[in-house]
CSV table of C-alpha atoms and ligand atoms in Angstrom, one decimal:
chain,number,residue,atom,x,y,z
U,1,UNK,CA,-16.8,-7.6,-15.8
U,2,UNK,CA,-19.3,-9.6,-13.8
U,3,UNK,CA,-18.3,-11.9,-11.0
U,4,UNK,CA,-20.6,-14.6,-9.6
U,5,UNK,CA,-19.6,-16.5,-6.4
U,6,UNK,CA,-21.5,-19.5,-5.2
U,7,UNK,CA,-20.9,-20.4,-1.6
U,8,UNK,CA,-22.6,-21.6,1.6
U,9,UNK,CA,-21.0,-18.5,3.4
U,10,UNK,CA,-22.2,-15.5,1.4
U,11,UNK,CA,-21.0,-13.1,4.1
U,12,UNK,CA,-17.4,-14.3,3.7
U,13,UNK,CA,-17.3,-12.4,0.4
U,14,UNK,CA,-18.2,-9.1,2.0
U,15,UNK,CA,-14.6,-7.8,1.8
U,16,UNK,CA,-15.1,-7.6,-2.0
U,17,UNK,CA,-17.2,-4.4,-1.3
U,18,UNK,CA,-14.2,-2.5,0.1
U,19,UNK,CA,-11.4,-0.3,-1.2
U,20,UNK,CA,-10.5,-0.7,-4.9
U,21,UNK,CA,-13.1,-3.4,-5.7
U,22,UNK,CA,-15.8,-1.3,-4.0
U,23,UNK,CA,-14.8,1.6,-6.2
U,24,UNK,CA,-14.9,-0.5,-9.3
U,25,UNK,CA,-18.4,-1.7,-8.3
U,26,UNK,CA,-19.5,1.9,-7.9
U,27,UNK,CA,-18.1,3.0,-11.2
U,28,UNK,CA,-19.9,0.2,-13.0
U,29,UNK,CA,-16.7,-1.5,-14.1
U,30,UNK,CA,-17.4,-4.5,-11.9
U,31,UNK,CA,-20.7,-6.2,-10.9
U,32,UNK,CA,-20.5,-8.8,-8.2
U,33,UNK,CA,-23.3,-11.3,-7.2
U,34,UNK,CA,-22.9,-13.7,-4.3
U,35,UNK,CA,-25.2,-16.7,-4.4
U,36,UNK,CA,-26.1,-18.8,-1.4
U,37,UNK,CA,-25.8,-22.5,-2.5
U,38,UNK,CA,-28.5,-23.4,0.0
U,39,UNK,CA,-31.1,-21.7,-2.3
U,40,UNK,CA,-30.8,-24.8,-4.5
U,41,UNK,CA,-31.4,-27.4,-1.7
U,42,UNK,CA,-34.6,-29.4,-1.7
U,43,UNK,CA,-34.9,-30.7,1.9
U,44,UNK,CA,-35.8,-29.1,5.2
U,45,UNK,CA,-32.2,-29.4,6.5
U,46,UNK,CA,-30.9,-27.6,3.4
U,47,UNK,CA,-28.2,-30.3,3.1
U,48,UNK,CA,-25.4,-29.6,0.6
U,49,UNK,CA,-23.1,-32.6,1.4
U,50,UNK,CA,-23.2,-36.3,1.8
U,51,UNK,CA,-20.8,-39.2,2.7
U,52,UNK,CA,-18.2,-40.2,0.1
U,53,UNK,CA,-18.6,-43.3,-2.1
U,54,UNK,CA,-15.8,-45.6,-1.3
U,55,UNK,CA,-15.6,-44.5,2.3
U,56,UNK,CA,-13.1,-42.2,3.9
U,57,UNK,CA,-13.2,-39.2,6.1
U,58,UNK,CA,-15.3,-36.0,5.5
U,59,UNK,CA,-18.2,-35.2,3.3
U,60,UNK,CA,-18.6,-34.4,-0.4
U,61,UNK,CA,-20.8,-31.7,-1.8
U,62,UNK,CA,-23.8,-33.0,-3.6
U,63,UNK,CA,-24.2,-32.8,-7.5
U,64,UNK,CA,-27.9,-32.5,-7.1
U,65,UNK,CA,-27.5,-29.1,-5.5
U,66,UNK,CA,-24.4,-27.8,-7.4
U,67,UNK,CA,-25.7,-28.9,-10.8
U,68,UNK,CA,-28.9,-26.8,-10.8
U,69,UNK,CA,-27.0,-23.9,-9.1
U,70,UNK,CA,-24.5,-23.8,-11.9
U,71,UNK,CA,-27.3,-24.1,-14.5
U,72,UNK,CA,-29.1,-21.1,-13.0
U,73,UNK,CA,-26.0,-18.9,-12.5
U,74,UNK,CA,-24.9,-19.5,-16.2
U,75,UNK,CA,-28.4,-18.5,-17.4
U,76,UNK,CA,-29.0,-16.0,-14.7
U,77,UNK,CA,-32.3,-17.8,-14.0
U,78,UNK,CA,-34.1,-19.2,-10.9
U,79,UNK,CA,-32.6,-17.9,-7.6
U,80,UNK,CA,-29.7,-16.5,-9.6
U,81,UNK,CA,-32.0,-14.0,-11.4
U,82,UNK,CA,-32.9,-12.1,-8.3
U,83,UNK,CA,-29.7,-12.4,-6.2
U,84,UNK,CA,-28.7,-9.2,-4.4
U,85,UNK,CA,-25.7,-7.5,-6.0
U,86,UNK,CA,-22.9,-6.4,-3.7
U,87,UNK,CA,-22.9,-2.6,-3.2
U,88,UNK,CA,-19.7,-0.7,-2.5
U,89,UNK,CA,-19.1,-0.5,1.3
U,90,UNK,CA,-18.7,3.3,1.1
U,91,UNK,CA,-19.1,5.8,-1.7
U,92,UNK,CA,-15.8,6.7,-3.3
U,93,UNK,CA,-16.8,8.4,-6.5
U,94,UNK,CA,-19.9,10.0,-8.0
U,95,UNK,CA,-22.0,7.2,-9.5
U,96,UNK,CA,-21.8,7.8,-13.3
U,97,UNK,CA,-22.0,4.3,-14.6
U,98,UNK,CA,-19.4,3.0,-17.1
U,99,UNK,CA,-20.1,0.2,-19.6
U,100,UNK,CA,-19.5,-3.3,-18.3
U,101,UNK,CA,-18.0,-6.2,-20.2
U,102,UNK,CA,-16.9,-7.0,-23.7
U,103,UNK,CA,-17.2,-10.1,-25.8
U,104,UNK,CA,-14.4,-12.7,-25.3
U,105,UNK,CA,-11.7,-12.4,-27.9
U,106,UNK,CA,-12.0,-16.0,-29.3
U,107,UNK,CA,-15.8,-15.8,-29.6
U,108,UNK,CA,-16.4,-18.4,-26.9
U,109,UNK,CA,-19.1,-16.8,-24.7
U,110,UNK,CA,-19.2,-19.5,-22.1
U,111,UNK,CA,-18.2,-18.0,-18.8
U,112,UNK,CA,-15.1,-19.2,-17.1
U,113,UNK,CA,-16.0,-21.4,-14.1
U,114,UNK,CA,-13.2,-21.1,-11.5
U,115,UNK,CA,-13.0,-23.9,-9.0
U,116,UNK,CA,-10.5,-23.2,-6.2
U,117,UNK,CA,-9.0,-26.4,-5.0
U,118,UNK,CA,-5.5,-27.5,-3.7
U,119,UNK,CA,-5.7,-30.1,-6.5
U,120,UNK,CA,-5.9,-27.4,-9.2
U,121,UNK,CA,-3.3,-25.8,-11.5
U,122,UNK,CA,-1.3,-23.1,-9.9
U,123,UNK,CA,-2.9,-19.6,-10.0
U,124,UNK,CA,-0.4,-17.0,-11.2
U,125,UNK,CA,-0.1,-13.4,-12.5
U,126,UNK,CA,-0.5,-15.0,-16.0
U,127,UNK,CA,-3.9,-16.5,-14.9
U,128,UNK,CA,-5.0,-13.1,-13.5
U,129,UNK,CA,-4.1,-11.4,-16.8
U,130,UNK,CA,-6.0,-13.9,-18.9
U,131,UNK,CA,-9.1,-13.7,-16.7
U,132,UNK,CA,-8.9,-9.8,-16.6
U,133,UNK,CA,-10.0,-9.9,-20.3
U,134,UNK,CA,-13.1,-12.0,-19.5
U,135,UNK,CA,-16.7,-10.7,-19.5
U,136,UNK,CA,-17.8,-13.1,-16.8
U,137,UNK,CA,-16.1,-15.2,-14.1
U,138,UNK,CA,-18.1,-17.6,-11.9
U,139,UNK,CA,-16.5,-19.0,-8.8
U,140,UNK,CA,-17.7,-22.3,-7.2
U,141,UNK,CA,-16.6,-22.4,-3.5
U,142,UNK,CA,-16.3,-26.0,-2.2
U,143,UNK,CA,-16.0,-26.9,1.5
U,144,UNK,CA,-15.4,-30.3,3.2
U,145,UNK,CA,-13.7,-32.8,0.9
U,146,UNK,CA,-14.7,-31.0,-2.2
U,147,UNK,CA,-17.5,-31.2,-4.8
U,148,UNK,CA,-18.7,-34.4,-6.6
U,149,UNK,CA,-16.4,-34.5,-9.7
U,150,UNK,CA,-19.3,-35.1,-12.1
U,151,UNK,CA,-20.5,-31.5,-11.4
U,152,UNK,CA,-17.5,-30.1,-13.3
U,153,UNK,CA,-17.5,-32.7,-16.1
U,154,UNK,CA,-21.2,-31.8,-16.6
U,155,UNK,CA,-20.6,-28.0,-16.3
U,156,UNK,CA,-18.1,-28.1,-19.2
U,157,UNK,CA,-21.0,-27.8,-21.6
U,158,UNK,CA,-21.9,-24.4,-20.2
U,159,UNK,CA,-18.6,-23.2,-18.8
U,160,UNK,CA,-14.9,-23.2,-19.5
U,161,UNK,CA,-14.0,-25.0,-16.3
U,162,UNK,CA,-10.6,-24.2,-14.6
U,163,UNK,CA,-9.6,-25.9,-11.3
U,164,UNK,CA,-6.9,-23.7,-9.7
U,165,UNK,CA,-4.9,-23.7,-6.5
U,166,UNK,CA,-3.4,-20.8,-4.6
U,167,UNK,CA,-0.4,-22.8,-3.4
U,168,UNK,CA,0.7,-26.0,-1.8
U,169,UNK,CA,-1.3,-25.8,1.4
U,170,UNK,CA,-4.9,-26.6,2.2
U,171,UNK,CA,-7.5,-24.0,3.1
U,172,UNK,CA,-10.9,-24.9,4.8
U,173,UNK,CA,-12.8,-23.7,1.8
U,174,UNK,CA,-12.6,-21.8,-1.5
U,175,UNK,CA,-13.9,-18.5,-0.2
U,176,UNK,CA,-10.6,-16.9,0.8
U,177,UNK,CA,-9.0,-18.1,-2.4
U,178,UNK,CA,-11.8,-16.3,-4.3
U,179,UNK,CA,-11.0,-13.1,-2.5
U,180,UNK,CA,-7.4,-13.4,-3.4
U,181,UNK,CA,-8.0,-14.2,-7.1
U,182,UNK,CA,-10.7,-11.6,-7.5
U,183,UNK,CA,-8.4,-8.9,-6.2
U,184,UNK,CA,-5.5,-10.0,-8.4
U,185,UNK,CA,-7.8,-10.0,-11.5
U,186,UNK,CA,-9.9,-6.9,-10.9
U,187,UNK,CA,-6.9,-4.6,-10.3
U,188,UNK,CA,-5.8,-5.5,-13.9
U,189,UNK,CA,-9.0,-4.3,-15.5
U,190,UNK,CA,-8.4,-1.0,-17.3
U,191,UNK,CA,-9.6,1.9,-15.3
U,192,UNK,CA,-9.5,0.2,-11.9
U,193,UNK,CA,-6.0,1.3,-10.8
U,194,UNK,CA,-5.5,5.0,-10.9
U,195,UNK,CA,-1.9,4.8,-12.2
U,196,UNK,CA,-1.4,2.4,-15.1
U,197,UNK,CA,2.3,2.2,-14.6
U,198,UNK,CA,1.8,0.8,-11.1
U,199,UNK,CA,0.8,-2.5,-12.5
U,200,UNK,CA,3.2,-2.5,-15.4
U,201,UNK,CA,6.0,-2.4,-12.8
U,202,UNK,CA,4.4,-5.1,-10.6
U,203,UNK,CA,6.3,-8.2,-9.4
U,204,UNK,CA,6.0,-11.0,-12.0
U,205,UNK,CA,5.0,-8.6,-14.8
U,206,UNK,CA,8.5,-9.1,-16.4
U,207,UNK,CA,9.2,-12.4,-14.6
U,208,UNK,CA,11.0,-10.7,-11.8
U,209,UNK,CA,10.1,-9.7,-8.2
U,210,UNK,CA,9.7,-6.0,-7.7
U,211,UNK,CA,12.6,-4.3,-6.0
U,212,UNK,CA,12.5,-2.0,-2.9
U,213,UNK,CA,10.5,1.3,-2.8
U,214,UNK,CA,11.1,4.5,-0.8
U,215,UNK,CA,9.3,7.7,0.1
U,216,UNK,CA,9.9,10.8,2.2
U,217,UNK,CA,11.7,11.7,4.4
U,218,UNK,CA,15.1,11.3,2.6
U,219,UNK,CA,16.8,10.3,5.8
U,220,UNK,CA,14.9,8.3,8.4
U,221,UNK,CA,16.6,6.9,11.6
U,222,UNK,CA,19.9,7.7,9.9
U,223,UNK,CA,19.0,5.5,6.9
U,224,UNK,CA,19.2,7.3,3.6
U,225,UNK,CA,17.2,6.7,0.4
U,226,UNK,CA,19.6,5.4,-2.4
U,227,UNK,CA,21.2,8.4,-4.1
U,228,UNK,CA,20.2,7.3,-7.6
U,229,UNK,CA,16.5,7.7,-6.9
U,230,UNK,CA,17.1,11.5,-6.2
U,231,UNK,CA,19.1,11.9,-9.4
U,232,UNK,CA,16.2,12.7,-11.7
U,233,UNK,CA,17.9,10.5,-14.4
U,234,UNK,CA,15.1,8.2,-15.4
U,235,UNK,CA,17.2,5.8,-17.5
U,236,UNK,CA,19.6,5.4,-14.5
U,237,UNK,CA,16.6,4.9,-12.1
U,238,UNK,CA,15.1,2.3,-14.4
U,239,UNK,CA,18.4,0.4,-14.7
U,240,UNK,CA,18.9,0.6,-10.9
U,241,UNK,CA,15.4,-0.8,-10.3
U,242,UNK,CA,16.0,-3.7,-12.7
U,243,UNK,CA,19.3,-4.5,-11.0
U,244,UNK,CA,17.5,-4.5,-7.6
U,245,UNK,CA,14.8,-6.7,-9.0
U,246,UNK,CA,17.3,-9.2,-10.4
U,247,UNK,CA,19.3,-9.4,-7.2
U,248,UNK,CA,16.1,-9.8,-5.0
U,249,UNK,CA,14.7,-12.5,-7.4
U,250,UNK,CA,18.0,-14.4,-7.5
U,251,UNK,CA,18.1,-14.4,-3.7
U,252,UNK,CA,14.5,-15.5,-3.0
U,253,UNK,CA,13.2,-17.1,-6.2
U,254,UNK,CA,16.2,-18.5,-8.2
U,255,UNK,CA,13.9,-20.6,-10.3
U,256,UNK,CA,12.4,-17.4,-11.8
U,257,UNK,CA,15.9,-16.3,-12.9
U,258,UNK,CA,16.6,-19.8,-14.4
U,259,UNK,CA,13.3,-19.5,-16.4
U,260,UNK,CA,14.3,-16.0,-17.8
U,261,UNK,CA,17.7,-17.5,-18.7
U,262,UNK,CA,16.0,-20.3,-20.6
U,263,UNK,CA,13.8,-17.8,-22.4
U,264,UNK,CA,16.8,-15.7,-23.4
U,265,UNK,CA,15.3,-12.8,-21.6
U,266,UNK,CA,18.5,-11.7,-19.8
U,267,UNK,CA,21.0,-9.4,-21.5
U,268,UNK,CA,24.8,-9.1,-20.8
U,269,UNK,CA,24.2,-6.3,-18.3
U,270,UNK,CA,21.6,-8.4,-16.4
U,271,UNK,CA,24.1,-11.3,-16.3
U,272,UNK,CA,26.9,-9.2,-15.0
U,273,UNK,CA,24.6,-7.9,-12.2
U,274,UNK,CA,23.7,-11.4,-11.3
U,275,UNK,CA,27.4,-12.5,-11.3
U,276,UNK,CA,28.5,-9.6,-9.2
U,277,UNK,CA,25.6,-8.2,-7.2
U,278,UNK,CA,26.3,-4.8,-5.6
U,279,UNK,CA,29.0,-3.7,-8.1
T,301,ADE,N1,-9.2,-24.6,-1.3
T,301,ADE,C1,-8.6,-25.3,-0.3
T,301,ADE,N2,-7.3,-25.2,-0.4
T,301,ADE,C2,-7.1,-24.4,-1.5
T,301,ADE,C3,-5.9,-23.9,-2.1
T,301,ADE,N3,-4.7,-24.1,-1.7
T,301,ADE,N4,-6.1,-23.1,-3.2
T,301,ADE,C4,-7.3,-22.8,-3.7
T,301,ADE,N5,-8.4,-23.3,-3.1
T,301,ADE,C5,-8.3,-24.0,-2.1
């Protein structure tokens, strides 16, 4: 997979070079290019924003800068052709390159253009799974009051544009949102996580929050690990984990339980656990 990020703060994306993502870069599973939006400015001040039509506070990012930037990043031409790729922060594995990318399943080869904005559709595990199958994701980081809307209307000829929000709060810019989304997506690419089951059992994978986890020692500060986890009976352990997930989800995210009920995804045993938690 190739990730391109367009931002006025390229150094903000440096955390992408660390840990799991850094390892994916080294192994050739992931290629990350961070583009400085100011490479596409035309004036001595390298201005990227201007006052909003219709008045109001703040500044709006200019279409005359964003348009050419998105053209070049789609085509990997102009300043985008020579951009420095992120290198892993520290070597984790021997560098034997693995093939990157695959064609998109429905034959649409336009990259996805992700626009982080509090006005977007909610980003979720489903979004991350969908994007994990893409060959290219391009992230456009806005600052100030956002980017001139015509940029995205125009970009729809070269990109599949998705405006997405992390949640109902306002960040200063899209950069931190990109770090969050990139991490959620990249860990789902086959070969990135060591242990496949660890994301099969993630929160949200089956519509439930993940239950509690334990490790050694068996007794810590007089608190014991639940007996069932020491039993070696995998069916019993799986059932216990689902029960814990159901109880936790009902307590903190009841709307997720309601959604599973509507989908008919709960069986009699699930319902009895929810009716009488702890029995
Ligand atoms: N940019 C500013 N606020 C945001 C949010 N909540 N989600 C995604 N991008 C943002």
